[in-house]
Amino acid sequence: MKPEICSKEIKISGIVQGVGFRPFVYSLASKYNLTGWVLNNSSGVEILVNGKDEEISSFLYHLRNNPPLLARIDAMEVNDSKDNGYTQFEILTSESEPGKFLPISPDVAICPDCLKELFNPKNRRFHYPFINCTNCGPRFSIIRDIPYDRPNTTMAEFEMCSLCHDEYINPLDRRFHAQPIACPTCGPQVWFESNHKHFADGEAAIKIARKWISQGKVLAIKGLGGFHLVCDATNNDAVLELRKRKKRSEKPFAVMMFDMRTAIKHVRLSKIEESLVLSKERPIVLTERLNNSTIASSVAPQLHTIGIMLPYTPLHYLLLEPAQNYPEALVMTSGNLNEEPIAYENNEALDRLSPLVDGFLMHNREIHTRIDDSVAISMKESIYPIRRARGYAPNPIILFCNTPETLSTGAELKNTFCLTRDKYAFVSQHIGDLENLETLNSFEQSIKQYEQLFRINPQFIACDLHPDYLSTQYALKLAKKNSIPVYQIQHHHAHFASCLADNEWNKKEPVIGVCFDGTGLGTDGAIWGGEFLFGNYQKYERKYHLKYFPLPGGDTAIHHPARIALAQLWAAKINWDSDLAPVHATSSIDREVLMNQLEQKINTPLTSSMGRLFDAVSALMGIRQSVNYEAQAAIELESIIDPQEEQFYPFEIQGGEIDVSPLWTPLIDDLHSNANLSKISSRFHNSIVRMVLEVCDKLRNETGCRIIALSGGVWQNKYLLQHTIHILTQSNFSVLCHSRVPTNDGGISLGQAMILVSTLNK
Ligand code: ZN
Ligand code: ZN
Ligand code: FE
């Protein structure tokens, strides 16, 4: 009896283009003797197979469970179909359908196969800086439109040679439909230039770059998502020169090393940190620096941590390849003047970066979308993102409900925006601090790019409550122009919602949110930041908060922890004795002005900010009186911690307010008795851990809730985070924290989007 032939039609959405999905389907179909076809369209991949029932079942099983490395299946729909008469299995050409869309793969670090070829003298791509395949290489940064096909990328202007073309059309080749496929004959090239003078091309250009770096010079090097400023990380003078030119006095620089063997000479890595450093996303990972590391201290002044990454493009590997008398670690920092967006176009880079560097290592593969390096720390089993960009964006967050097309414009610092449609929330890459025109332009340009790529035309807008944020002003203007509704969302409610969404929280029951950060405008006009909320996506109650204290000069006080410390002492009625560090650090005239300001309540908005409390303690301990980058005082305070110390300082909970003034006297006593600063830092941190536990206990008694979401920039403090999670878990709480979007303001746009969507779906 002839075996029954049946047919199935399969529709798959997710990241299924540009990741070797069709060749994978092709060989899987051949394995199970199936006929039919596979094609890419604007919403994913479509497959039709004919064959024996059990073979189709095996085919479907493998499709679902062992997709290619870079693929991500979000949905798979299987329906019965009719035998279409195909006698073999074929890959059909892409179909584009208007209005349809699909997620796009982030850029991916060079894969082990390509790396082997890069250093194999017998390979025709030996030492070719743009080698890639379907498992690796540029994606998001070169895509101009969907579907993901070569003409829609910045590789369109390079015509494939016959050898590359043969690989490109061979379903069994690793480079089948690898859109950025290239070789030394037909692909992009590098060159070296300095002072408008062309020095060399190809390998010779890389040689000059290496020579100049080892001589202590500063270079601009074009990478994947933009330009880096590069110098020898083991040469203190070179690093200081780079700091001077970039106008970045103390904020730590990231360092790139050739491989793990080099890395472990400089930093301590846990197993999880190691896998994060090696992951295909290749983020900068913040790790503990070893005492005997030869990396210059000026790379990360005053800190015990250092941000490291491994090469992620073939060009980086060629630049870092070990050699005698060649530095084994390079500073790789964004190519910009302090706080501006990263340069990514050749002419723009020559314009903006020429005053900063001695020479340029350029190439002619255009970057369509600028994207910075990502930054992360590892937390227990998972990644804890600090800056989400290359390697992660534009991967969408999958929502548990369908959403209308919306735009959320995020916060001001560490801005990201978020666009939603269907079941997807597209959180943008890190845009930067919206404090200058260049970053605002980059923000507006990126929104347009995302809207076009993902076919989103926002019908609703969400933004922060703060009227001065440029992101708020943009949202209000756009809403007016397009006559669409705009929702202004409280900053800490957005943090809270962001953490819930990050954990795919889909229940309506209210939970506890502990939102600790620097600044966010409250609904009462005060500056919030030490908040215990109780609620869900739609609504919240503010149950407890740090007792208000005056912030002299408002937001500008963040630059001067000394002034914050003095204000705290004033509020706690403690004298400004001359032996206290912040008193010592301010002139008597400044103190007089400050005292007058506090007593007359002139420009002294009230704040409950936890970030400012850390600033005050850091100043009082003599660690940091004025800061050069955001959160510097708190970061340095954490950096000196003694993890063995278990004591803590007292505080009081009165009604809904948490009064920290009781901690000042014992802390000052400790300073007077010359107690170890490391111990004092721990005692302060431990007090905050206790505070969270005590308040959460009270909330559990009041509400019965035992689920706690931790969000806000203060939770970037690893000691605080780990100890809080530990103590809460031991007390039978269940703790949610971030793993896909940052806990800092980079996560705000997702929170805004979730609140907006839930309100609309109500
Ligand atoms: Zn590859
Ligand atoms: Zn070629
Ligand atoms: Fe915040």
mmCIF file of C-alpha atoms in Angstrom, residues 537-661:
data_model
loop_
_atom_site.group_PDB
_atom_site.id
_atom_site.type_symbol
_atom_site.label_atom_id
_atom_site.label_comp_id
_atom_site.label_asym_id
_atom_site.label_seq_id
_atom_site.Cartn_x
_atom_site.Cartn_y
_atom_site.Cartn_z
ATOM 1 C CA TYR A 537 0.918 48.707 35.424
ATOM 2 C CA GLN A 538 -2.214 50.798 35.634
ATOM 3 C CA LYS A 539 -2.032 52.409 39.027
ATOM 4 C CA TYR A 540 0.079 52.697 42.140
ATOM 5 C CA GLU A 541 0.092 54.064 45.656
ATOM 6 C CA ARG A 542 3.183 55.658 47.121
ATOM 7 C CA LYS A 543 3.332 53.840 50.459
ATOM 8 C CA TYR A 544 6.702 54.867 51.931
ATOM 9 C CA HIS A 545 9.479 57.200 50.922
ATOM 10 C CA LEU A 546 12.647 58.771 52.298
ATOM 11 C CA LYS A 547 11.786 61.805 54.394
ATOM 12 C CA TYR A 548 12.150 64.957 52.319
ATOM 13 C CA PHE A 549 15.215 67.105 52.686
ATOM 14 C CA PRO A 550 16.094 70.331 50.854
ATOM 15 C CA LEU A 551 18.276 70.156 47.751
ATOM 16 C CA PRO A 552 20.037 73.510 47.464
ATOM 17 C CA GLY A 553 20.165 74.563 43.825
ATOM 18 C CA GLY A 554 17.857 71.727 42.736
ATOM 19 C CA ASP A 555 19.168 69.397 40.052
ATOM 20 C CA THR A 556 22.503 71.240 39.793
ATOM 21 C CA ALA A 557 23.305 69.981 43.312
ATOM 22 C CA ILE A 558 24.102 66.590 41.771
ATOM 23 C CA HIS A 559 27.497 67.974 40.760
ATOM 24 C CA HIS A 560 28.360 68.880 44.355
ATOM 25 C CA PRO A 561 27.934 66.083 46.910
ATOM 26 C CA ALA A 562 29.538 68.385 49.525
ATOM 27 C CA ARG A 563 26.547 70.728 49.334
ATOM 28 C CA ILE A 564 24.141 67.787 49.586
ATOM 29 C CA ALA A 565 25.937 66.529 52.686
ATOM 30 C CA LEU A 566 25.747 69.963 54.306
ATOM 31 C CA ALA A 567 22.030 70.183 53.492
ATOM 32 C CA GLN A 568 21.455 66.746 55.034
ATOM 33 C CA LEU A 569 23.309 67.746 58.199
ATOM 34 C CA TRP A 570 21.363 71.021 58.343
ATOM 35 C CA ALA A 571 18.079 69.096 58.015
ATOM 36 C CA ALA A 572 19.195 66.751 60.830
ATOM 37 C CA LYS A 573 20.194 69.771 62.978
ATOM 38 C CA ILE A 574 23.833 68.708 63.133
ATOM 39 C CA ASN A 575 26.476 71.428 63.267
ATOM 40 C CA TRP A 576 28.822 72.039 60.357
ATOM 41 C CA ASP A 577 31.977 71.368 62.384
ATOM 42 C CA SER A 578 35.189 72.357 60.698
ATOM 43 C CA ASP A 579 36.667 68.849 60.850
ATOM 44 C CA LEU A 580 33.952 67.404 58.600
ATOM 45 C CA ALA A 581 35.154 66.797 55.034
ATOM 46 C CA PRO A 582 32.355 68.638 53.190
ATOM 47 C CA VAL A 583 32.796 71.638 55.502
ATOM 48 C CA HIS A 584 36.489 71.569 54.840
ATOM 49 C CA ALA A 585 35.857 71.380 51.098
ATOM 50 C CA THR A 586 33.673 74.500 50.882
ATOM 51 C CA SER A 587 34.734 78.087 51.454
ATOM 52 C CA SER A 588 33.235 80.024 54.362
ATOM 53 C CA ILE A 589 31.512 82.346 51.876
ATOM 54 C CA ASP A 590 29.946 79.398 50.052
ATOM 55 C CA ARG A 591 28.759 77.989 53.363
ATOM 56 C CA GLU A 592 27.215 81.294 54.349
ATOM 57 C CA VAL A 593 25.336 81.487 51.042
ATOM 58 C CA LEU A 594 24.259 77.868 51.423
ATOM 59 C CA MET A 595 23.038 78.399 54.995
ATOM 60 C CA ASN A 596 21.065 81.420 53.911
ATOM 61 C CA GLN A 597 19.605 79.461 51.008
ATOM 62 C CA LEU A 598 18.510 76.636 53.309
ATOM 63 C CA GLU A 599 17.029 78.888 55.991
ATOM 64 C CA GLN A 600 15.223 81.172 53.561
ATOM 65 C CA LYS A 601 14.190 78.186 51.364
ATOM 66 C CA ILE A 602 15.576 79.854 48.225
ATOM 67 C CA ASN A 603 15.700 77.420 45.292
ATOM 68 C CA THR A 604 15.740 74.418 47.586
ATOM 69 C CA PRO A 605 13.246 71.920 46.186
ATOM 70 C CA LEU A 606 12.460 68.997 48.469
ATOM 71 C CA THR A 607 13.721 65.569 47.605
ATOM 72 C CA SER A 608 13.366 61.979 48.749
ATOM 73 C CA SER A 609 16.204 60.843 46.475
ATOM 74 C CA MET A 610 18.194 57.768 47.496
ATOM 75 C CA GLY A 611 20.929 58.730 45.025
ATOM 76 C CA ARG A 612 21.433 62.029 46.842
ATOM 77 C CA LEU A 613 21.677 60.192 50.174
ATOM 78 C CA PHE A 614 24.584 58.159 48.742
ATOM 79 C CA ASP A 615 26.169 61.414 47.527
ATOM 80 C CA ALA A 616 25.877 62.948 50.991
ATOM 81 C CA VAL A 617 27.490 59.943 52.695
ATOM 82 C CA SER A 618 30.294 59.844 50.128
ATOM 83 C CA ALA A 619 31.046 63.527 50.759
ATOM 84 C CA LEU A 620 30.806 63.230 54.525
ATOM 85 C CA MET A 621 33.327 60.400 54.433
ATOM 86 C CA GLY A 622 35.697 62.575 52.434
ATOM 87 C CA ILE A 623 35.506 60.392 49.340
ATOM 88 C CA ARG A 624 33.992 62.760 46.820
ATOM 89 C CA GLN A 625 33.016 66.461 47.163
ATOM 90 C CA SER A 626 32.261 67.245 43.536
ATOM 91 C CA VAL A 627 31.676 64.832 40.670
ATOM 92 C CA ASN A 628 32.821 64.562 37.060
ATOM 93 C CA TYR A 629 30.308 61.956 35.918
ATOM 94 C CA GLU A 630 26.899 60.737 36.983
ATOM 95 C CA ALA A 631 26.848 58.710 40.215
ATOM 96 C CA GLN A 632 30.626 59.008 40.667
ATOM 97 C CA ALA A 633 30.314 59.630 44.433
ATOM 98 C CA ALA A 634 28.167 56.532 44.930
ATOM 99 C CA ILE A 635 30.331 54.363 42.656
ATOM 100 C CA GLU A 636 33.484 55.290 44.572
ATOM 101 C CA LEU A 637 31.684 54.721 47.868
ATOM 102 C CA GLU A 638 30.759 51.212 46.728
ATOM 103 C CA SER A 639 34.257 50.600 45.390
ATOM 104 C CA ILE A 640 35.869 50.744 48.872
ATOM 105 C CA ILE A 641 33.378 48.433 50.588
ATOM 106 C CA ASP A 642 34.508 45.773 53.062
ATOM 107 C CA PRO A 643 32.180 42.825 52.364
ATOM 108 C CA GLN A 644 32.944 41.183 55.737
ATOM 109 C CA GLU A 645 31.422 43.998 57.802
ATOM 110 C CA GLU A 646 27.907 43.294 59.104
ATOM 111 C CA GLN A 647 26.973 46.272 61.285
ATOM 112 C CA PHE A 648 24.599 48.994 60.198
ATOM 113 C CA TYR A 649 23.425 52.466 61.244
ATOM 114 C CA PRO A 650 19.974 53.291 62.648
ATOM 115 C CA PHE A 651 17.058 54.966 60.846
ATOM 116 C CA GLU A 652 13.417 55.514 61.772
ATOM 117 C CA ILE A 653 10.147 54.802 60.049
ATOM 118 C CA GLN A 654 7.437 57.285 60.990
ATOM 119 C CA GLY A 655 4.117 56.915 59.192
ATOM 120 C CA GLY A 656 4.971 56.784 55.500
ATOM 121 C CA GLU A 657 8.328 58.479 55.956
ATOM 122 C CA ILE A 658 11.754 56.954 56.474
ATOM 123 C CA ASP A 659 13.948 59.283 58.470
ATOM 124 C CA VAL A 660 17.677 58.711 57.951
ATOM 125 C CA SER A 661 18.840 61.509 60.254
#
